[in-house]
PDB file of C-alpha atoms in Angstrom:
ATOM      1  CA  UNK L  14       0.000   0.000   0.000  1.00 48.00           C
ATOM      2  CA  UNK L  15       1.403   3.417  -0.948  1.00 53.00           C
ATOM      3  CA  UNK L  16       1.307   6.613   1.077  1.00 58.00           C
ATOM      4  CA  UNK L  17      -1.474   8.849  -0.311  1.00 64.00           C
ATOM      5  CA  UNK L  18      -0.055  12.040   1.203  1.00 69.00           C
ATOM      6  CA  UNK L  19       1.265  14.603  -1.283  1.00 80.00           C
ATOM      7  CA  UNK L  20       5.045  14.856  -1.405  1.00 91.00           C
ATOM      8  CA  UNK L  21       6.857  18.118  -0.539  1.00 94.00           C
ATOM      9  CA  UNK L  22       7.121  19.185  -4.179  1.00 93.00           C
ATOM     10  CA  UNK L  23       3.346  18.991  -4.711  1.00 94.00           C
ATOM     11  CA  UNK L  24       2.656  20.760  -1.416  1.00 96.00           C
ATOM     12  CA  UNK L  25       5.060  23.572  -2.300  1.00 96.00           C
ATOM     13  CA  UNK L  26       3.532  23.856  -5.779  1.00 95.00           C
ATOM     14  CA  UNK L  27       0.054  24.123  -4.237  1.00 94.00           C
ATOM     15  CA  UNK L  28       1.270  26.882  -1.905  1.00 95.00           C
ATOM     16  CA  UNK L  29       3.034  28.730  -4.742  1.00 94.00           C
ATOM     17  CA  UNK L  30      -0.215  28.837  -6.711  1.00 93.00           C
ATOM     18  CA  UNK L  31      -1.758  30.886  -3.877  1.00 92.00           C
ATOM     19  CA  UNK L  32       0.883  33.647  -3.960  1.00 91.00           C
ATOM     20  CA  UNK L  33      -0.060  36.693  -6.068  1.00 87.00           C
ATOM     21  CA  UNK L  34       2.438  37.322  -8.863  1.00 84.00           C
ATOM     22  CA  UNK L  35       3.059  40.914  -7.747  1.00 85.00           C
ATOM     23  CA  UNK L  36       4.275  39.895  -4.264  1.00 86.00           C
ATOM     24  CA  UNK L  37       8.062  40.137  -3.866  1.00 83.00           C
ATOM     25  CA  UNK L  38      10.610  39.903  -1.058  1.00 83.00           C
ATOM     26  CA  UNK L  39      12.933  42.768  -0.115  1.00 83.00           C
ATOM     27  CA  UNK L  40      15.425  41.290  -2.605  1.00 85.00           C
ATOM     28  CA  UNK L  41      12.822  41.239  -5.414  1.00 88.00           C
ATOM     29  CA  UNK L  42      12.413  37.461  -5.246  1.00 87.00           C
ATOM     30  CA  UNK L  43       8.986  36.433  -6.556  1.00 90.00           C
ATOM     31  CA  UNK L  44       6.940  33.287  -6.924  1.00 91.00           C
ATOM     32  CA  UNK L  45       8.575  32.827 -10.361  1.00 92.00           C
ATOM     33  CA  UNK L  46      11.831  32.145  -8.509  1.00 93.00           C
ATOM     34  CA  UNK L  47      10.038  29.502  -6.447  1.00 94.00           C
ATOM     35  CA  UNK L  48       9.073  27.675  -9.643  1.00 95.00           C
ATOM     36  CA  UNK L  49      12.767  27.640 -10.648  1.00 95.00           C
ATOM     37  CA  UNK L  50      13.787  26.133  -7.305  1.00 95.00           C
ATOM     38  CA  UNK L  51      11.046  23.524  -7.575  1.00 95.00           C
ATOM     39  CA  UNK L  52      12.127  22.618 -11.124  1.00 95.00           C
ATOM     40  CA  UNK L  53      15.582  21.832  -9.718  1.00 95.00           C
ATOM     41  CA  UNK L  54      14.252  19.919  -6.660  1.00 94.00           C
ATOM     42  CA  UNK L  55      15.556  22.599  -4.292  1.00 95.00           C
ATOM     43  CA  UNK L  56      12.641  22.105  -1.926  1.00 96.00           C
ATOM     44  CA  UNK L  57      14.154  23.646   1.197  1.00 96.00           C
ATOM     45  CA  UNK L  58      15.068  26.830  -0.695  1.00 96.00           C
ATOM     46  CA  UNK L  59      11.592  26.972  -2.250  1.00 96.00           C
ATOM     47  CA  UNK L  60      10.054  26.556   1.209  1.00 96.00           C
ATOM     48  CA  UNK L  61      12.197  29.349   2.661  1.00 95.00           C
ATOM     49  CA  UNK L  62      11.275  31.700  -0.191  1.00 94.00           C
ATOM     50  CA  UNK L  63       7.570  30.900   0.175  1.00 95.00           C
ATOM     51  CA  UNK L  64       7.795  31.598   3.915  1.00 94.00           C
ATOM     52  CA  UNK L  65       9.391  34.953   3.115  1.00 92.00           C
ATOM     53  CA  UNK L  66       6.799  35.741   0.442  1.00 92.00           C
ATOM     54  CA  UNK L  67       4.131  35.039   3.071  1.00 89.00           C
ATOM     55  CA  UNK L  68       5.711  37.787   5.182  1.00 81.00           C
ATOM     56  CA  UNK L  69       3.327  39.606   7.480  1.00 61.00           C
ATOM     57  CA  UNK L  70       0.567  39.704   4.931  1.00 63.00           C
ATOM     58  CA  UNK L  71      -2.843  38.491   5.971  1.00 64.00           C
ATOM     59  CA  UNK L  72      -3.810  38.006   2.326  1.00 76.00           C
ATOM     60  CA  UNK L  73      -2.702  34.377   2.115  1.00 87.00           C
ATOM     61  CA  UNK L  74      -5.223  31.772   3.259  1.00 91.00           C
ATOM     62  CA  UNK L  75      -4.630  29.165   5.968  1.00 93.00           C
ATOM     63  CA  UNK L  76      -4.246  26.539   3.206  1.00 94.00           C
ATOM     64  CA  UNK L  77      -1.034  28.244   2.079  1.00 95.00           C
ATOM     65  CA  UNK L  78       0.496  27.843   5.535  1.00 96.00           C
ATOM     66  CA  UNK L  79      -0.937  24.329   5.984  1.00 96.00           C
ATOM     67  CA  UNK L  80       0.764  23.198   2.768  1.00 96.00           C
ATOM     68  CA  UNK L  81       4.056  24.739   3.863  1.00 96.00           C
ATOM     69  CA  UNK L  82       3.804  23.196   7.344  1.00 97.00           C
ATOM     70  CA  UNK L  83       3.180  19.728   5.934  1.00 97.00           C
ATOM     71  CA  UNK L  84       6.042  20.098   3.435  1.00 97.00           C
ATOM     72  CA  UNK L  85       8.387  21.313   6.199  1.00 97.00           C
ATOM     73  CA  UNK L  86       7.345  18.402   8.396  1.00 96.00           C
ATOM     74  CA  UNK L  87       8.093  15.920   5.592  1.00 96.00           C
ATOM     75  CA  UNK L  88      11.474  17.614   5.070  1.00 96.00           C
ATOM     76  CA  UNK L  89      12.106  17.284   8.832  1.00 96.00           C
ATOM     77  CA  UNK L  90      12.524  21.036   9.306  1.00 96.00           C
ATOM     78  CA  UNK L  91      11.163  21.426  12.834  1.00 94.00           C
ATOM     79  CA  UNK L  92      11.398  25.201  13.201  1.00 92.00           C
ATOM     80  CA  UNK L  93       9.862  25.809   9.756  1.00 94.00           C
ATOM     81  CA  UNK L  94       7.074  23.364  10.598  1.00 96.00           C
ATOM     82  CA  UNK L  95       6.342  25.196  13.854  1.00 94.00           C
ATOM     83  CA  UNK L  96       6.535  28.613  12.145  1.00 94.00           C
ATOM     84  CA  UNK L  97       4.161  27.648   9.331  1.00 95.00           C
ATOM     85  CA  UNK L  98       1.676  26.154  11.810  1.00 95.00           C
ATOM     86  CA  UNK L  99       1.929  29.396  13.779  1.00 95.00           C
ATOM     87  CA  UNK L 100       1.216  31.446  10.646  1.00 94.00           C
ATOM     88  CA  UNK L 101      -1.739  29.184   9.838  1.00 94.00           C
ATOM     89  CA  UNK L 102      -3.169  30.035  13.266  1.00 93.00           C
ATOM     90  CA  UNK L 103      -2.622  33.735  12.545  1.00 93.00           C
ATOM     91  CA  UNK L 104      -4.346  33.427   9.159  1.00 91.00           C
ATOM     92  CA  UNK L 105      -7.384  32.041  10.966  1.00 91.00           C
ATOM     93  CA  UNK L 106      -7.390  34.219  14.094  1.00 92.00           C
ATOM     94  CA  UNK L 107      -5.374  37.383  13.423  1.00 91.00           C
ATOM     95  CA  UNK L 108      -1.903  38.731  14.114  1.00 92.00           C
ATOM     96  CA  UNK L 109      -0.746  40.298  17.381  1.00 96.00           C
ATOM     97  CA  UNK L 110       2.821  41.621  17.498  1.00 96.00           C
ATOM     98  CA  UNK L 111       4.467  43.364  20.444  1.00 98.00           C
ATOM     99  CA  UNK L 112       7.813  44.575  21.760  1.00 98.00           C
ATOM    100  CA  UNK L 113       8.532  42.543  24.926  1.00 98.00           C
ATOM    101  CA  UNK L 114      11.033  43.373  27.669  1.00 98.00           C
ATOM    102  CA  UNK L 115      11.494  40.677  30.326  1.00 97.00           C
ATOM    103  CA  UNK L 116      12.338  41.580  33.903  1.00 96.00           C
ATOM    104  CA  UNK L 117      15.930  40.740  34.930  1.00 96.00           C
ATOM    105  CA  UNK L 118      16.577  37.401  36.668  1.00 93.00           C
ATOM    106  CA  UNK L 119      17.207  39.100  40.031  1.00 92.00           C
ATOM    107  CA  UNK L 120      13.786  40.816  39.876  1.00 91.00           C
ATOM    108  CA  UNK L 121      11.579  37.983  38.608  1.00 88.00           C
ATOM    109  CA  UNK L 122      11.017  34.273  39.023  1.00 90.00           C
ATOM    110  CA  UNK L 123      12.503  33.248  35.639  1.00 92.00           C
ATOM    111  CA  UNK L 124      16.186  32.380  35.836  1.00 93.00           C
ATOM    112  CA  UNK L 125      16.742  30.767  32.427  1.00 95.00           C
ATOM    113  CA  UNK L 126      16.004  31.668  28.779  1.00 96.00           C
ATOM    114  CA  UNK L 127      12.889  30.264  27.145  1.00 95.00           C
ATOM    115  CA  UNK L 128      12.468  28.994  23.582  1.00 94.00           C
ATOM    116  CA  UNK L 129      11.224  31.602  21.148  1.00 94.00           C
ATOM    117  CA  UNK L 130       9.496  29.007  18.946  1.00 93.00           C
ATOM    118  CA  UNK L 131       5.983  29.149  20.369  1.00 92.00           C
ATOM    119  CA  UNK L 132       6.508  26.718  23.254  1.00 92.00           C
ATOM    120  CA  UNK L 133       5.884  29.123  26.153  1.00 95.00           C
ATOM    121  CA  UNK L 134       2.230  29.864  26.949  1.00 96.00           C
ATOM    122  CA  UNK L 135       2.260  32.564  29.634  1.00 97.00           C
ATOM    123  CA  UNK L 136      -0.630  34.501  31.110  1.00 97.00           C
ATOM    124  CA  UNK L 137      -1.213  38.102  30.000  1.00 98.00           C
ATOM    125  CA  UNK L 138      -2.879  41.079  31.635  1.00 97.00           C
ATOM    126  CA  UNK L 139      -4.569  42.712  28.638  1.00 97.00           C
ATOM    127  CA  UNK L 140      -6.904  44.971  30.615  1.00 95.00           C
ATOM    128  CA  UNK L 141      -9.805  42.666  31.509  1.00 95.00           C
ATOM    129  CA  UNK L 142     -10.972  42.568  35.128  1.00 95.00           C
ATOM    130  CA  UNK L 143     -12.814  39.974  37.217  1.00 93.00           C
ATOM    131  CA  UNK L 144     -16.009  40.839  39.103  1.00 95.00           C
ATOM    132  CA  UNK L 145     -13.799  41.480  42.151  1.00 95.00           C
ATOM    133  CA  UNK L 146     -11.686  43.979  40.187  1.00 94.00           C
ATOM    134  CA  UNK L 147      -8.642  41.728  39.907  1.00 93.00           C
ATOM    135  CA  UNK L 148      -6.809  41.310  36.583  1.00 93.00           C
ATOM    136  CA  UNK L 149      -8.474  38.601  34.473  1.00 95.00           C
ATOM    137  CA  UNK L 150      -5.386  37.053  32.902  1.00 96.00           C
ATOM    138  CA  UNK L 151      -5.577  35.457  29.455  1.00 97.00           C
ATOM    139  CA  UNK L 152      -3.368  32.719  27.972  1.00 97.00           C
ATOM    140  CA  UNK L 153      -1.429  33.267  24.743  1.00 97.00           C
ATOM    141  CA  UNK L 154       1.463  31.342  23.275  1.00 97.00           C
ATOM    142  CA  UNK L 155       4.515  33.437  22.450  1.00 97.00           C
ATOM    143  CA  UNK L 156       6.763  33.366  19.362  1.00 97.00           C
ATOM    144  CA  UNK L 157       9.916  35.500  19.455  1.00 97.00           C
ATOM    145  CA  UNK L 158      10.846  36.832  16.027  1.00 94.00           C
ATOM    146  CA  UNK L 159      14.408  36.455  14.762  1.00 90.00           C
ATOM    147  CA  UNK L 160      15.758  34.796  17.922  1.00 93.00           C
ATOM    148  CA  UNK L 161      15.810  31.183  19.102  1.00 93.00           C
ATOM    149  CA  UNK L 162      15.411  32.131  22.792  1.00 95.00           C
ATOM    150  CA  UNK L 163      14.794  35.064  25.126  1.00 96.00           C
ATOM    151  CA  UNK L 164      16.715  35.423  28.394  1.00 96.00           C
ATOM    152  CA  UNK L 165      15.645  37.200  31.595  1.00 96.00           C
ATOM    153  CA  UNK L 166      16.191  40.937  31.113  1.00 96.00           C
ATOM    154  CA  UNK L 167      16.096  40.416  27.340  1.00 97.00           C
ATOM    155  CA  UNK L 168      14.061  42.163  24.701  1.00 97.00           C
ATOM    156  CA  UNK L 169      12.364  40.732  21.612  1.00 97.00           C
ATOM    157  CA  UNK L 170       9.683  41.436  19.069  1.00 98.00           C
ATOM    158  CA  UNK L 171       7.058  38.789  19.733  1.00 98.00           C
ATOM    159  CA  UNK L 172       3.907  37.387  18.200  1.00 97.00           C
ATOM    160  CA  UNK L 173       1.046  36.121  20.347  1.00 97.00           C
ATOM    161  CA  UNK L 174      -1.409  33.306  19.671  1.00 96.00           C
ATOM    162  CA  UNK L 175      -4.258  33.718  22.182  1.00 96.00           C
ATOM    163  CA  UNK L 176      -6.150  30.708  23.500  1.00 94.00           C
ATOM    164  CA  UNK L 177      -9.350  32.815  23.185  1.00 94.00           C
ATOM    165  CA  UNK L 178      -8.726  35.228  20.266  1.00 93.00           C
ATOM    166  CA  UNK L 179     -11.983  37.236  20.630  1.00 93.00           C
ATOM    167  CA  UNK L 180     -10.883  38.423  24.112  1.00 94.00           C
ATOM    168  CA  UNK L 181      -7.876  40.115  22.482  1.00 96.00           C
ATOM    169  CA  UNK L 182      -9.666  42.047  19.723  1.00 93.00           C
ATOM    170  CA  UNK L 183      -9.629  45.306  21.718  1.00 95.00           C
ATOM    171  CA  UNK L 184      -5.828  45.615  21.627  1.00 96.00           C
ATOM    172  CA  UNK L 185      -4.409  48.619  19.771  1.00 97.00           C
ATOM    173  CA  UNK L 186      -0.861  49.676  18.865  1.00 97.00           C
ATOM    174  CA  UNK L 187       0.822  51.445  21.760  1.00 98.00           C
ATOM    175  CA  UNK L 188      -1.168  49.601  24.412  1.00 97.00           C
ATOM    176  CA  UNK L 189       0.926  48.121  27.242  1.00 98.00           C
ATOM    177  CA  UNK L 190       0.249  44.543  28.370  1.00 98.00           C
ATOM    178  CA  UNK L 191       2.065  42.485  30.999  1.00 98.00           C
ATOM    179  CA  UNK L 192       3.287  38.908  30.919  1.00 97.00           C
ATOM    180  CA  UNK L 193       2.967  36.608  33.930  1.00 96.00           C
ATOM    181  CA  UNK L 194       4.349  33.138  34.580  1.00 94.00           C
ATOM    182  CA  UNK L 195       3.186  33.287  38.189  1.00 91.00           C
ATOM    183  CA  UNK L 196       1.686  36.090  40.311  1.00 86.00           C
ATOM    184  CA  UNK L 197       4.605  38.400  39.557  1.00 91.00           C
ATOM    185  CA  UNK L 198       5.127  40.373  36.355  1.00 94.00           C
ATOM    186  CA  UNK L 199       7.576  38.520  34.081  1.00 96.00           C
ATOM    187  CA  UNK L 200       7.699  41.176  31.386  1.00 97.00           C
ATOM    188  CA  UNK L 201       6.049  44.180  29.793  1.00 98.00           C
ATOM    189  CA  UNK L 202       5.076  44.415  26.132  1.00 98.00           C
ATOM    190  CA  UNK L 203       3.973  47.316  23.951  1.00 98.00           C
ATOM    191  CA  UNK L 204       1.553  46.248  21.211  1.00 98.00           C
ATOM    192  CA  UNK L 205       2.933  46.961  17.745  1.00 97.00           C
ATOM    193  CA  UNK L 206       0.061  45.534  15.672  1.00 94.00           C
ATOM    194  CA  UNK L 207      -3.271  43.858  16.256  1.00 93.00           C
ATOM    195  CA  UNK L 208      -4.873  42.662  13.035  1.00 88.00           C
ATOM    196  CA  UNK L 209      -8.063  40.634  12.838  1.00 82.00           C
ATOM    197  CA  UNK L 210      -8.370  37.524  10.695  1.00 74.00           C
TER     198      UNK L 210
END
């Protein structure tokens, strides 16, 4: 019995068909370049270019990111798989980006760096209150852009994937939110963008 799953080449081709021809990277790489890489079986390069063409646009459907995630998984590219799954979530639920500054190790409970690849799921004070007036903290996974980990006292541009996206729709650029891993504040973030699905 043969495996009925599409191979990486077909998945990447399907994703490439969803990219508008006028979309280009900062280096003027377009989907036409992806077709060249695919013609030469350079799947990892094609995947990387498609990820870059996806950029921060919300114009590409979840199917684009699903195809890339499955291709990355088949190519055993763990970080690309996680990133494309993350972007699929954003395509469905919206994008929240923020500038995060963690408290130093001597001021908070965290003593070690955490992975920036969407593993950490801290609580966030985003302005909601309980009936008793206490902060009503909300869970959101955290992806740190352009860095594999974030250390205590560190700073990073982050993306958030809320457990309950509708609770986060009120966020606006410039708004300050706080991160908690326990009762103490673990970090402070300034919202850079909050885009609906």
